[in-house]
PDB file of N, CA and C in Angstrom:
ATOM      1  N   MET A 253     105.716 171.375 102.799  1.00 49.00           N
ATOM      2  CA  MET A 253     105.460 170.356 101.798  1.00 49.00           C
ATOM      3  C   MET A 253     106.759 170.079 101.043  1.00 49.00           C
ATOM      4  N   PRO A 254     107.057 168.797 100.840  1.00 58.00           N
ATOM      5  CA  PRO A 254     108.287 168.482 100.122  1.00 58.00           C
ATOM      6  C   PRO A 254     108.212 168.938  98.674  1.00 58.00           C
ATOM      7  N   SER A 255     109.370 169.056  98.061  1.00 67.00           N
ATOM      8  CA  SER A 255     109.406 169.505  96.672  1.00 67.00           C
ATOM      9  C   SER A 255     108.759 168.452  95.759  1.00 67.00           C
ATOM     10  N   TYR A 256     108.406 168.892  94.583  1.00 68.00           N
ATOM     11  CA  TYR A 256     107.712 168.023  93.639  1.00 68.00           C
ATOM     12  C   TYR A 256     108.625 166.899  93.182  1.00 68.00           C
ATOM     13  N   ARG A 257     108.093 165.717  93.162  1.00 78.00           N
ATOM     14  CA  ARG A 257     108.770 164.552  92.612  1.00 78.00           C
ATOM     15  C   ARG A 257     107.806 163.887  91.638  1.00 78.00           C
ATOM     16  N   TRP A 258     108.267 163.517  90.494  1.00 78.00           N
ATOM     17  CA  TRP A 258     107.411 162.972  89.455  1.00 78.00           C
ATOM     18  C   TRP A 258     106.732 161.673  89.868  1.00 78.00           C
ATOM     19  N   TYR A 259     107.355 160.902  90.708  1.00 82.00           N
ATOM     20  CA  TYR A 259     106.822 159.598  91.073  1.00 82.00           C
ATOM     21  C   TYR A 259     105.762 159.674  92.178  1.00 82.00           C
ATOM     22  N   ARG A 260     105.629 160.802  92.856  1.00 80.00           N
ATOM     23  CA  ARG A 260     104.629 160.915  93.928  1.00 80.00           C
ATOM     24  C   ARG A 260     103.207 160.724  93.400  1.00 80.00           C
ATOM     25  N   SER A 261     102.947 161.213  92.213  1.00 80.00           N
ATOM     26  CA  SER A 261     101.606 161.060  91.629  1.00 80.00           C
ATOM     27  C   SER A 261     101.305 159.594  91.334  1.00 80.00           C
ATOM     28  N   LEU A 262     102.282 158.872  90.845  1.00 87.00           N
ATOM     29  CA  LEU A 262     102.078 157.448  90.577  1.00 87.00           C
ATOM     30  C   LEU A 262     101.855 156.661  91.865  1.00 87.00           C
ATOM     31  N   ILE A 263     102.628 156.984  92.895  1.00 85.00           N
ATOM     32  CA  ILE A 263     102.456 156.324  94.188  1.00 85.00           C
ATOM     33  C   ILE A 263     101.073 156.650  94.756  1.00 85.00           C
ATOM     34  N   GLU A 264     100.675 157.905  94.635  1.00 82.00           N
ATOM     35  CA  GLU A 264      99.371 158.314  95.143  1.00 82.00           C
ATOM     36  C   GLU A 264      98.241 157.598  94.399  1.00 82.00           C
ATOM     37  N   LEU A 265      98.401 157.403  93.109  1.00 85.00           N
ATOM     38  CA  LEU A 265      97.399 156.670  92.338  1.00 85.00           C
ATOM     39  C   LEU A 265      97.315 155.215  92.796  1.00 85.00           C
ATOM     40  N   LEU A 266      98.445 154.583  93.037  1.00 89.00           N
ATOM     41  CA  LEU A 266      98.449 153.204  93.528  1.00 89.00           C
ATOM     42  C   LEU A 266      97.818 153.099  94.914  1.00 89.00           C
ATOM     43  N   VAL A 267      98.123 154.047  95.784  1.00 85.00           N
ATOM     44  CA  VAL A 267      97.525 154.056  97.121  1.00 85.00           C
ATOM     45  C   VAL A 267      96.018 154.276  97.020  1.00 85.00           C
ATOM     46  N   LEU A 268      95.581 155.148  96.119  1.00 84.00           N
ATOM     47  CA  LEU A 268      94.157 155.385  95.913  1.00 84.00           C
ATOM     48  C   LEU A 268      93.443 154.106  95.491  1.00 84.00           C
ATOM     49  N   VAL A 269      94.009 153.388  94.559  1.00 85.00           N
ATOM     50  CA  VAL A 269      93.385 152.142  94.095  1.00 85.00           C
ATOM     51  C   VAL A 269      93.315 151.129  95.231  1.00 85.00           C
ATOM     52  N   MET A 270      94.370 151.022  96.026  1.00 85.00           N
ATOM     53  CA  MET A 270      94.361 150.096  97.160  1.00 85.00           C
ATOM     54  C   MET A 270      93.316 150.500  98.196  1.00 85.00           C
ATOM     55  N   CYS A 271      93.240 151.780  98.532  1.00 81.00           N
ATOM     56  CA  CYS A 271      92.235 152.258  99.490  1.00 81.00           C
ATOM     57  C   CYS A 271      90.830 152.024  98.961  1.00 81.00           C
ATOM     58  N   TRP A 272      90.640 152.268  97.667  1.00 80.00           N
ATOM     59  CA  TRP A 272      89.329 152.082  97.057  1.00 80.00           C
ATOM     60  C   TRP A 272      88.885 150.631  97.167  1.00 80.00           C
ATOM     61  N   PHE A 273      89.784 149.704  96.839  1.00 81.00           N
ATOM     62  CA  PHE A 273      89.433 148.293  96.938  1.00 81.00           C
ATOM     63  C   PHE A 273      89.190 147.866  98.381  1.00 81.00           C
ATOM     64  N   LEU A 274      89.978 148.384  99.305  1.00 82.00           N
ATOM     65  CA  LEU A 274      89.778 148.021 100.708  1.00 82.00           C
ATOM     66  C   LEU A 274      88.452 148.547 101.247  1.00 82.00           C
ATOM     67  N   LEU A 275      88.115 149.786 100.912  1.00 78.00           N
ATOM     68  CA  LEU A 275      86.857 150.364 101.380  1.00 78.00           C
ATOM     69  C   LEU A 275      85.644 149.774 100.672  1.00 78.00           C
ATOM     70  N   LEU A 276      85.844 149.228  99.488  1.00 79.00           N
ATOM     71  CA  LEU A 276      84.741 148.706  98.691  1.00 79.00           C
ATOM     72  C   LEU A 276      84.490 147.228  98.938  1.00 79.00           C
ATOM     73  N   ALA A 277      85.428 146.525  99.511  1.00 80.00           N
ATOM     74  CA  ALA A 277      85.351 145.069  99.605  1.00 80.00           C
ATOM     75  C   ALA A 277      84.106 144.586 100.352  1.00 80.00           C
ATOM     76  N   VAL A 278      83.889 145.050 101.551  1.00 75.00           N
ATOM     77  CA  VAL A 278      82.770 144.554 102.367  1.00 75.00           C
ATOM     78  C   VAL A 278      81.416 144.983 101.798  1.00 75.00           C
ATOM     79  N   PRO A 279      81.202 146.295 101.515  1.00 75.00           N
ATOM     80  CA  PRO A 279      79.880 146.666 100.972  1.00 75.00           C
ATOM     81  C   PRO A 279      79.582 145.978  99.640  1.00 75.00           C
ATOM     82  N   TYR A 280      80.589 145.804  98.811  1.00 73.00           N
ATOM     83  CA  TYR A 280      80.352 145.186  97.517  1.00 73.00           C
ATOM     84  C   TYR A 280      80.025 143.703  97.659  1.00 73.00           C
ATOM     85  N   ALA A 281      80.665 143.032  98.610  1.00 74.00           N
ATOM     86  CA  ALA A 281      80.354 141.619  98.850  1.00 74.00           C
ATOM     87  C   ALA A 281      78.920 141.458  99.331  1.00 74.00           C
ATOM     88  N   VAL A 282      78.496 142.329 100.246  1.00 73.00           N
ATOM     89  CA  VAL A 282      77.117 142.281 100.733  1.00 73.00           C
ATOM     90  C   VAL A 282      76.151 142.593  99.596  1.00 73.00           C
ATOM     91  N   LEU A 283      76.466 143.605  98.811  1.00 70.00           N
ATOM     92  CA  LEU A 283      75.610 143.988  97.702  1.00 70.00           C
ATOM     93  C   LEU A 283      75.526 142.878  96.661  1.00 70.00           C
ATOM     94  N   HIS A 284      76.626 142.195  96.433  1.00 68.00           N
ATOM     95  CA  HIS A 284      76.649 141.098  95.458  1.00 68.00           C
ATOM     96  C   HIS A 284      75.729 139.963  95.913  1.00 68.00           C
ATOM     97  N   GLU A 285      75.727 139.687  97.211  1.00 69.00           N
ATOM     98  CA  GLU A 285      74.830 138.664  97.745  1.00 69.00           C
ATOM     99  C   GLU A 285      73.372 139.078  97.581  1.00 69.00           C
ATOM    100  N   LEU A 286      73.069 140.346  97.833  1.00 66.00           N
ATOM    101  CA  LEU A 286      71.703 140.836  97.655  1.00 66.00           C
ATOM    102  C   LEU A 286      71.286 140.797  96.192  1.00 66.00           C
ATOM    103  N   ALA A 287      72.225 141.089  95.307  1.00 65.00           N
ATOM    104  CA  ALA A 287      71.926 141.134  93.874  1.00 65.00           C
ATOM    105  C   ALA A 287      71.636 139.740  93.327  1.00 65.00           C
ATOM    106  N   GLN A 288      72.176 138.712  93.956  1.00 65.00           N
ATOM    107  CA  GLN A 288      71.907 137.349  93.499  1.00 65.00           C
ATOM    108  C   GLN A 288      70.428 137.001  93.658  1.00 65.00           C
ATOM    109  N   ASP A 289      69.806 137.548  94.704  1.00 61.00           N
ATOM    110  CA  ASP A 289      68.404 137.262  94.973  1.00 61.00           C
ATOM    111  C   ASP A 289      67.455 138.158  94.188  1.00 61.00           C
ATOM    112  N   ALA A 290      67.936 139.279  93.697  1.00 58.00           N
ATOM    113  CA  ALA A 290      67.067 140.252  93.027  1.00 58.00           C
ATOM    114  C   ALA A 290      66.866 139.885  91.562  1.00 58.00           C
ATOM    115  N   GLU A 291      65.716 140.256  91.046  1.00 57.00           N
ATOM    116  CA  GLU A 291      65.378 139.983  89.651  1.00 57.00           C
ATOM    117  C   GLU A 291      65.672 141.171  88.742  1.00 57.00           C
ATOM    118  N   ASP A 292      65.507 142.390  89.255  1.00 58.00           N
ATOM    119  CA  ASP A 292      65.617 143.571  88.400  1.00 58.00           C
ATOM    120  C   ASP A 292      67.058 144.056  88.283  1.00 58.00           C
ATOM    121  N   GLY A 293      67.270 144.988  87.356  1.00 62.00           N
ATOM    122  CA  GLY A 293      68.606 145.510  87.103  1.00 62.00           C
ATOM    123  C   GLY A 293      68.974 146.698  87.959  1.00 62.00           C
ATOM    124  N   ALA A 294      68.157 147.041  88.938  1.00 65.00           N
ATOM    125  CA  ALA A 294      68.442 148.200  89.780  1.00 65.00           C
ATOM    126  C   ALA A 294      69.703 148.000  90.610  1.00 65.00           C
ATOM    127  N   TRP A 295      70.037 146.774  90.934  1.00 68.00           N
ATOM    128  CA  TRP A 295      71.224 146.520  91.747  1.00 68.00           C
ATOM    129  C   TRP A 295      72.496 146.907  91.002  1.00 68.00           C
ATOM    130  N   GLY A 296      72.464 146.833  89.683  1.00 67.00           N
ATOM    131  CA  GLY A 296      73.622 147.270  88.904  1.00 67.00           C
ATOM    132  C   GLY A 296      73.873 148.755  89.082  1.00 67.00           C
ATOM    133  N   LEU A 297      72.802 149.536  89.057  1.00 71.00           N
ATOM    134  CA  LEU A 297      72.925 150.980  89.279  1.00 71.00           C
ATOM    135  C   LEU A 297      73.393 151.275  90.694  1.00 71.00           C
ATOM    136  N   VAL A 298      72.871 150.521  91.657  1.00 71.00           N
ATOM    137  CA  VAL A 298      73.272 150.726  93.047  1.00 71.00           C
ATOM    138  C   VAL A 298      74.753 150.406  93.221  1.00 71.00           C
ATOM    139  N   SER A 299      75.223 149.344  92.591  1.00 71.00           N
ATOM    140  CA  SER A 299      76.639 148.986  92.737  1.00 71.00           C
ATOM    141  C   SER A 299      77.546 150.022  92.081  1.00 71.00           C
ATOM    142  N   ILE A 300      77.135 150.566  90.950  1.00 75.00           N
ATOM    143  CA  ILE A 300      77.935 151.619  90.310  1.00 75.00           C
ATOM    144  C   ILE A 300      77.966 152.865  91.201  1.00 75.00           C
ATOM    145  N   GLY A 301      76.810 153.234  91.741  1.00 77.00           N
ATOM    146  CA  GLY A 301      76.763 154.375  92.654  1.00 77.00           C
ATOM    147  C   GLY A 301      77.619 154.157  93.884  1.00 77.00           C
ATOM    148  N   LEU A 302      77.603 152.938  94.411  1.00 77.00           N
ATOM    149  CA  LEU A 302      78.423 152.613  95.574  1.00 77.00           C
ATOM    150  C   LEU A 302      79.903 152.749  95.255  1.00 77.00           C
ATOM    151  N   MET A 303      80.305 152.245  94.092  1.00 77.00           N
ATOM    152  CA  MET A 303      81.716 152.344  93.722  1.00 77.00           C
ATOM    153  C   MET A 303      82.149 153.800  93.590  1.00 77.00           C
ATOM    154  N   LEU A 304      81.296 154.621  93.008  1.00 80.00           N
ATOM    155  CA  LEU A 304      81.634 156.030  92.862  1.00 80.00           C
ATOM    156  C   LEU A 304      81.617 156.759  94.199  1.00 80.00           C
ATOM    157  N   ALA A 305      80.660 156.418  95.057  1.00 81.00           N
ATOM    158  CA  ALA A 305      80.559 157.071  96.360  1.00 81.00           C
ATOM    159  C   ALA A 305      81.754 156.741  97.246  1.00 81.00           C
ATOM    160  N   ILE A 306      82.302 155.572  97.114  1.00 81.00           N
ATOM    161  CA  ILE A 306      83.438 155.174  97.946  1.00 81.00           C
ATOM    162  C   ILE A 306      84.728 155.814  97.447  1.00 81.00           C
ATOM    163  N   LEU A 307      84.731 156.314  96.236  1.00 80.00           N
ATOM    164  CA  LEU A 307      85.935 156.995  95.740  1.00 80.00           C
ATOM    165  C   LEU A 307      86.270 158.241  96.555  1.00 80.00           C
ATOM    166  N   THR A 308      85.268 158.952  97.053  1.00 78.00           N
ATOM    167  CA  THR A 308      85.526 160.173  97.819  1.00 78.00           C
ATOM    168  C   THR A 308      86.279 159.891  99.112  1.00 78.00           C
ATOM    169  N   PRO A 309      85.793 158.993  99.991  1.00 81.00           N
ATOM    170  CA  PRO A 309      86.592 158.712 101.190  1.00 81.00           C
ATOM    171  C   PRO A 309      87.932 158.058 100.863  1.00 81.00           C
ATOM    172  N   ALA A 310      87.983 157.287  99.776  1.00 82.00           N
ATOM    173  CA  ALA A 310      89.259 156.676  99.391  1.00 82.00           C
ATOM    174  C   ALA A 310      90.261 157.751  98.979  1.00 82.00           C
ATOM    175  N   ALA A 311      89.804 158.750  98.248  1.00 82.00           N
ATOM    176  CA  ALA A 311      90.695 159.838  97.838  1.00 82.00           C
ATOM    177  C   ALA A 311      91.155 160.652  99.042  1.00 82.00           C
ATOM    178  N   MET A 312      90.259 160.886 100.003  1.00 80.00           N
ATOM    179  CA  MET A 312      90.641 161.633 101.203  1.00 80.00           C
ATOM    180  C   MET A 312      91.617 160.833 102.060  1.00 80.00           C
ATOM    181  N   LEU A 313      91.394 159.536 102.164  1.00 81.00           N
ATOM    182  CA  LEU A 313      92.334 158.681 102.896  1.00 81.00           C
ATOM    183  C   LEU A 313      93.685 158.644 102.208  1.00 81.00           C
ATOM    184  N   THR A 314      93.676 158.586 100.896  1.00 82.00           N
ATOM    185  CA  THR A 314      94.926 158.605 100.136  1.00 82.00           C
ATOM    186  C   THR A 314      95.681 159.907 100.360  1.00 82.00           C
ATOM    187  N   ALA A 315      94.975 161.012 100.321  1.00 80.00           N
ATOM    188  CA  ALA A 315      95.628 162.306 100.549  1.00 80.00           C
ATOM    189  C   ALA A 315      96.254 162.338 101.934  1.00 80.00           C
ATOM    190  N   ARG A 316      95.540 161.794 102.909  1.00 80.00           N
ATOM    191  CA  ARG A 316      96.064 161.786 104.283  1.00 80.00           C
ATOM    192  C   ARG A 316      97.306 160.916 104.380  1.00 80.00           C
ATOM    193  N   VAL A 317      97.266 159.735 103.750  1.00 81.00           N
ATOM    194  CA  VAL A 317      98.411 158.819 103.781  1.00 81.00           C
ATOM    195  C   VAL A 317      99.623 159.459 103.108  1.00 81.00           C
ATOM    196  N   MET A 318      99.386 160.210 102.038  1.00 80.00           N
ATOM    197  CA  MET A 318     100.485 160.826 101.293  1.00 80.00           C
ATOM    198  C   MET A 318     100.947 162.143 101.909  1.00 80.00           C
ATOM    199  N   GLY A 319     100.360 162.552 103.030  1.00 79.00           N
ATOM    200  CA  GLY A 319     100.842 163.734 103.731  1.00 79.00           C
ATOM    201  C   GLY A 319     100.174 165.035 103.357  1.00 79.00           C
ATOM    202  N   ARG A 320      99.095 164.958 102.599  1.00 78.00           N
ATOM    203  CA  ARG A 320      98.348 166.170 102.265  1.00 78.00           C
ATOM    204  C   ARG A 320      97.143 166.276 103.171  1.00 78.00           C
ATOM    205  N   LEU A 321      96.569 167.466 103.276  1.00 75.00           N
ATOM    206  CA  LEU A 321      95.346 167.644 104.040  1.00 75.00           C
ATOM    207  C   LEU A 321      94.182 167.021 103.277  1.00 75.00           C
ATOM    208  N   ALA A 322      93.324 166.299 103.989  1.00 68.00           N
ATOM    209  CA  ALA A 322      92.189 165.646 103.334  1.00 68.00           C
ATOM    210  C   ALA A 322      91.237 166.676 102.725  1.00 68.00           C
ATOM    211  N   GLY A 323      91.167 167.852 103.306  1.00 72.00           N
ATOM    212  CA  GLY A 323      90.298 168.900 102.782  1.00 72.00           C
ATOM    213  C   GLY A 323      90.728 169.417 101.430  1.00 72.00           C
ATOM    214  N   SER A 324      91.987 169.195 101.068  1.00 72.00           N
ATOM    215  CA  SER A 324      92.454 169.654  99.765  1.00 72.00           C
ATOM    216  C   SER A 324      91.801 168.873  98.629  1.00 72.00           C
ATOM    217  N   MET A 325      91.147 167.760  98.947  1.00 72.00           N
ATOM    218  CA  MET A 325      90.460 166.986  97.918  1.00 72.00           C
ATOM    219  C   MET A 325      89.096 167.575  97.576  1.00 72.00           C
ATOM    220  N   SER A 326      88.522 168.373  98.482  1.00 71.00           N
ATOM    221  CA  SER A 326      87.181 168.885  98.244  1.00 71.00           C
ATOM    222  C   SER A 326      87.165 170.331  97.761  1.00 71.00           C
ATOM    223  N   SER A 327      88.232 171.074  98.019  1.00 74.00           N
ATOM    224  CA  SER A 327      88.216 172.477  97.641  1.00 74.00           C
ATOM    225  C   SER A 327      89.639 173.038  97.682  1.00 74.00           C
ATOM    226  N   VAL A 328      89.843 174.111  96.959  1.00 74.00           N
ATOM    227  CA  VAL A 328      91.151 174.755  96.998  1.00 74.00           C
ATOM    228  C   VAL A 328      91.380 175.498  98.303  1.00 74.00           C
ATOM    229  N   VAL A 329      90.303 175.761  99.049  1.00 76.00           N
ATOM    230  CA  VAL A 329      90.460 176.438 100.332  1.00 76.00           C
ATOM    231  C   VAL A 329      90.753 175.452 101.457  1.00 76.00           C
ATOM    232  N   GLY A 330      90.756 174.134 101.131  1.00 75.00           N
ATOM    233  CA  GLY A 330      91.135 173.141 102.119  1.00 75.00           C
ATOM    234  C   GLY A 330      90.019 172.690 103.043  1.00 75.00           C
ATOM    235  N   ARG A 331      88.789 172.959 102.685  1.00 77.00           N
ATOM    236  CA  ARG A 331      87.654 172.521 103.500  1.00 77.00           C
ATOM    237  C   ARG A 331      86.438 172.402 102.592  1.00 77.00           C
ATOM    238  N   ILE A 332      85.413 171.751 103.115  1.00 78.00           N
ATOM    239  CA  ILE A 332      84.175 171.630 102.341  1.00 78.00           C
ATOM    240  C   ILE A 332      83.435 172.963 102.417  1.00 78.00           C
ATOM    241  N   ARG A 333      82.980 173.435 101.286  1.00 83.00           N
ATOM    242  CA  ARG A 333      82.186 174.662 101.233  1.00 83.00           C
ATOM    243  C   ARG A 333      80.720 174.276 101.404  1.00 83.00           C
ATOM    244  N   TRP A 334      80.246 174.316 102.647  1.00 88.00           N
ATOM    245  CA  TRP A 334      78.930 173.819 102.990  1.00 88.00           C
ATOM    246  C   TRP A 334      77.816 174.587 102.292  1.00 88.00           C
ATOM    247  N   ARG A 335      77.961 175.879 102.172  1.00 92.00           N
ATOM    248  CA  ARG A 335      76.911 176.668 101.518  1.00 92.00           C
ATOM    249  C   ARG A 335      76.790 176.286 100.046  1.00 92.00           C
ATOM    250  N   TRP A 336      77.916 176.158  99.357  1.00 89.00           N
ATOM    251  CA  TRP A 336      77.913 175.778  97.957  1.00 89.00           C
ATOM    252  C   TRP A 336      77.377 174.354  97.792  1.00 89.00           C
ATOM    253  N   LEU A 337      77.740 173.465  98.702  1.00 87.00           N
ATOM    254  CA  LEU A 337      77.234 172.097  98.666  1.00 87.00           C
ATOM    255  C   LEU A 337      75.719 172.083  98.839  1.00 87.00           C
ATOM    256  N   ALA A 338      75.198 172.894  99.755  1.00 94.00           N
ATOM    257  CA  ALA A 338      73.744 172.963  99.980  1.00 94.00           C
ATOM    258  C   ALA A 338      73.026 173.490  98.739  1.00 94.00           C
ATOM    259  N   ILE A 339      73.605 174.495  98.082  1.00 96.00           N
ATOM    260  CA  ILE A 339      73.006 175.026  96.850  1.00 96.00           C
ATOM    261  C   ILE A 339      72.969 173.950  95.771  1.00 96.00           C
ATOM    262  N   CYS A 340      74.060 173.231  95.598  1.00 93.00           N
ATOM    263  CA  CYS A 340      74.129 172.180  94.570  1.00 93.00           C
ATOM    264  C   CYS A 340      73.158 171.046  94.871  1.00 93.00           C
ATOM    265  N   VAL A 341      73.080 170.621  96.128  1.00 93.00           N
ATOM    266  CA  VAL A 341      72.150 169.555  96.494  1.00 93.00           C
ATOM    267  C   VAL A 341      70.713 170.027  96.286  1.00 93.00           C
ATOM    268  N   GLY A 342      70.416 171.265  96.644  1.00 96.00           N
ATOM    269  CA  GLY A 342      69.080 171.804  96.429  1.00 96.00           C
ATOM    270  C   GLY A 342      68.701 171.827  94.960  1.00 96.00           C
ATOM    271  N   LEU A 343      69.624 172.271  94.104  1.00 96.00           N
ATOM    272  CA  LEU A 343      69.355 172.284  92.662  1.00 96.00           C
ATOM    273  C   LEU A 343      69.160 170.871  92.126  1.00 96.00           C
ATOM    274  N   PHE A 344      69.950 169.938  92.625  1.00 94.00           N
ATOM    275  CA  PHE A 344      69.787 168.546  92.208  1.00 94.00           C
ATOM    276  C   PHE A 344      68.408 168.020  92.598  1.00 94.00           C
ATOM    277  N   LEU A 345      67.997 168.275  93.842  1.00 94.00           N
ATOM    278  CA  LEU A 345      66.705 167.768  94.306  1.00 94.00           C
ATOM    279  C   LEU A 345      65.548 168.356  93.510  1.00 94.00           C
ATOM    280  N   VAL A 346      65.634 169.645  93.194  1.00 96.00           N
ATOM    281  CA  VAL A 346      64.580 170.272  92.392  1.00 96.00           C
ATOM    282  C   VAL A 346      64.538 169.660  90.997  1.00 96.00           C
ATOM    283  N   SER A 347      65.690 169.526  90.358  1.00 95.00           N
ATOM    284  CA  SER A 347      65.711 168.958  89.005  1.00 95.00           C
ATOM    285  C   SER A 347      65.285 167.498  89.013  1.00 95.00           C
ATOM    286  N   TYR A 348      65.646 166.756  90.046  1.00 92.00           N
ATOM    287  CA  TYR A 348      65.235 165.351  90.150  1.00 92.00           C
ATOM    288  C   TYR A 348      63.720 165.249  90.339  1.00 92.00           C
ATOM    289  N   ALA A 349      63.168 166.130  91.172  1.00 94.00           N
ATOM    290  CA  ALA A 349      61.716 166.130  91.385  1.00 94.00           C
ATOM    291  C   ALA A 349      60.984 166.458  90.088  1.00 94.00           C
ATOM    292  N   VAL A 350      61.504 167.401  89.323  1.00 95.00           N
ATOM    293  CA  VAL A 350      60.885 167.745  88.040  1.00 95.00           C
ATOM    294  C   VAL A 350      60.962 166.551  87.087  1.00 95.00           C
ATOM    295  N   ALA A 351      62.112 165.885  87.037  1.00 92.00           N
ATOM    296  CA  ALA A 351      62.261 164.734  86.141  1.00 92.00           C
ATOM    297  C   ALA A 351      61.328 163.595  86.536  1.00 92.00           C
ATOM    298  N   VAL A 352      61.235 163.301  87.820  1.00 90.00           N
ATOM    299  CA  VAL A 352      60.341 162.234  88.276  1.00 90.00           C
ATOM    300  C   VAL A 352      58.890 162.619  88.025  1.00 90.00           C
ATOM    301  N   GLY A 353      58.550 163.873  88.292  1.00 92.00           N
ATOM    302  CA  GLY A 353      57.188 164.332  88.028  1.00 92.00           C
ATOM    303  C   GLY A 353      56.839 164.255  86.548  1.00 92.00           C
ATOM    304  N   ALA A 354      57.751 164.682  85.689  1.00 91.00           N
ATOM    305  CA  ALA A 354      57.511 164.607  84.243  1.00 91.00           C
ATOM    306  C   ALA A 354      57.373 163.159  83.796  1.00 91.00           C
ATOM    307  N   SER A 355      58.191 162.282  84.342  1.00 88.00           N
ATOM    308  CA  SER A 355      58.095 160.859  84.004  1.00 88.00           C
ATOM    309  C   SER A 355      56.751 160.290  84.423  1.00 88.00           C
ATOM    310  N   PHE A 356      56.295 160.688  85.602  1.00 87.00           N
ATOM    311  CA  PHE A 356      54.994 160.225  86.091  1.00 87.00           C
ATOM    312  C   PHE A 356      53.874 160.735  85.196  1.00 87.00           C
ATOM    313  N   VAL A 357      53.921 162.007  84.837  1.00 89.00           N
ATOM    314  CA  VAL A 357      52.881 162.592  83.984  1.00 89.00           C
ATOM    315  C   VAL A 357      52.879 161.917  82.621  1.00 89.00           C
ATOM    316  N   ILE A 358      54.023 161.686  82.046  1.00 87.00           N
ATOM    317  CA  ILE A 358      54.108 161.030  80.738  1.00 87.00           C
ATOM    318  C   ILE A 358      53.556 159.616  80.818  1.00 87.00           C
ATOM    319  N   GLU A 359      53.843 158.940  81.913  1.00 84.00           N
ATOM    320  CA  GLU A 359      53.339 157.576  82.079  1.00 84.00           C
ATOM    321  C   GLU A 359      51.830 157.546  82.219  1.00 84.00           C
ATOM    322  N   VAL A 360      51.279 158.520  82.915  1.00 84.00           N
ATOM    323  CA  VAL A 360      49.826 158.574  83.104  1.00 84.00           C
ATOM    324  C   VAL A 360      49.130 158.973  81.813  1.00 84.00           C
ATOM    325  N   ILE A 361      49.687 159.917  81.079  1.00 85.00           N
ATOM    326  CA  ILE A 361      49.048 160.435  79.868  1.00 85.00           C
ATOM    327  C   ILE A 361      49.163 159.447  78.711  1.00 85.00           C
ATOM    328  N   SER A 362      50.321 158.833  78.557  1.00 80.00           N
ATOM    329  CA  SER A 362      50.534 157.976  77.387  1.00 80.00           C
ATOM    330  C   SER A 362      49.713 156.696  77.485  1.00 80.00           C
ATOM    331  N   PRO A 363      49.129 156.299  76.365  1.00 69.00           N
ATOM    332  CA  PRO A 363      48.334 155.065  76.385  1.00 69.00           C
ATOM    333  C   PRO A 363      49.257 153.847  76.459  1.00 69.00           C
ATOM    334  N   THR A 364      48.820 152.866  77.193  1.00 67.00           N
ATOM    335  CA  THR A 364      49.618 151.642  77.301  1.00 67.00           C
ATOM    336  C   THR A 364      49.091 150.630  76.289  1.00 67.00           C
ATOM    337  N   PRO A 365      49.979 149.942  75.622  1.00 65.00           N
ATOM    338  CA  PRO A 365      49.543 148.978  74.591  1.00 65.00           C
ATOM    339  C   PRO A 365      48.972 147.727  75.183  1.00 65.00           C
TER     340      PRO A 365
END
């Protein structure tokens, strides 16, 4: 690995922004067309989630372009820790199920005006 240069971080940030826009262009255009036809605000949440989800491959592509291993973006060991990822996803799914269930129960119990 080459020695540290102060400007490498700035270049990497610019490359990240370019990769992000390139990877986001087509899905966002399609999503924007779908959102024109939709009445509810759910498409706004979907577009925000899409923008955040595309940051991960954009960051990995940026790391690759800048000469670093793409795995260095996910962990200090240079690879995805599948077991830890499975634990985190499992905890998320359980907490999400509890939140949706609680929301459903509150909606059923509470009187509607």
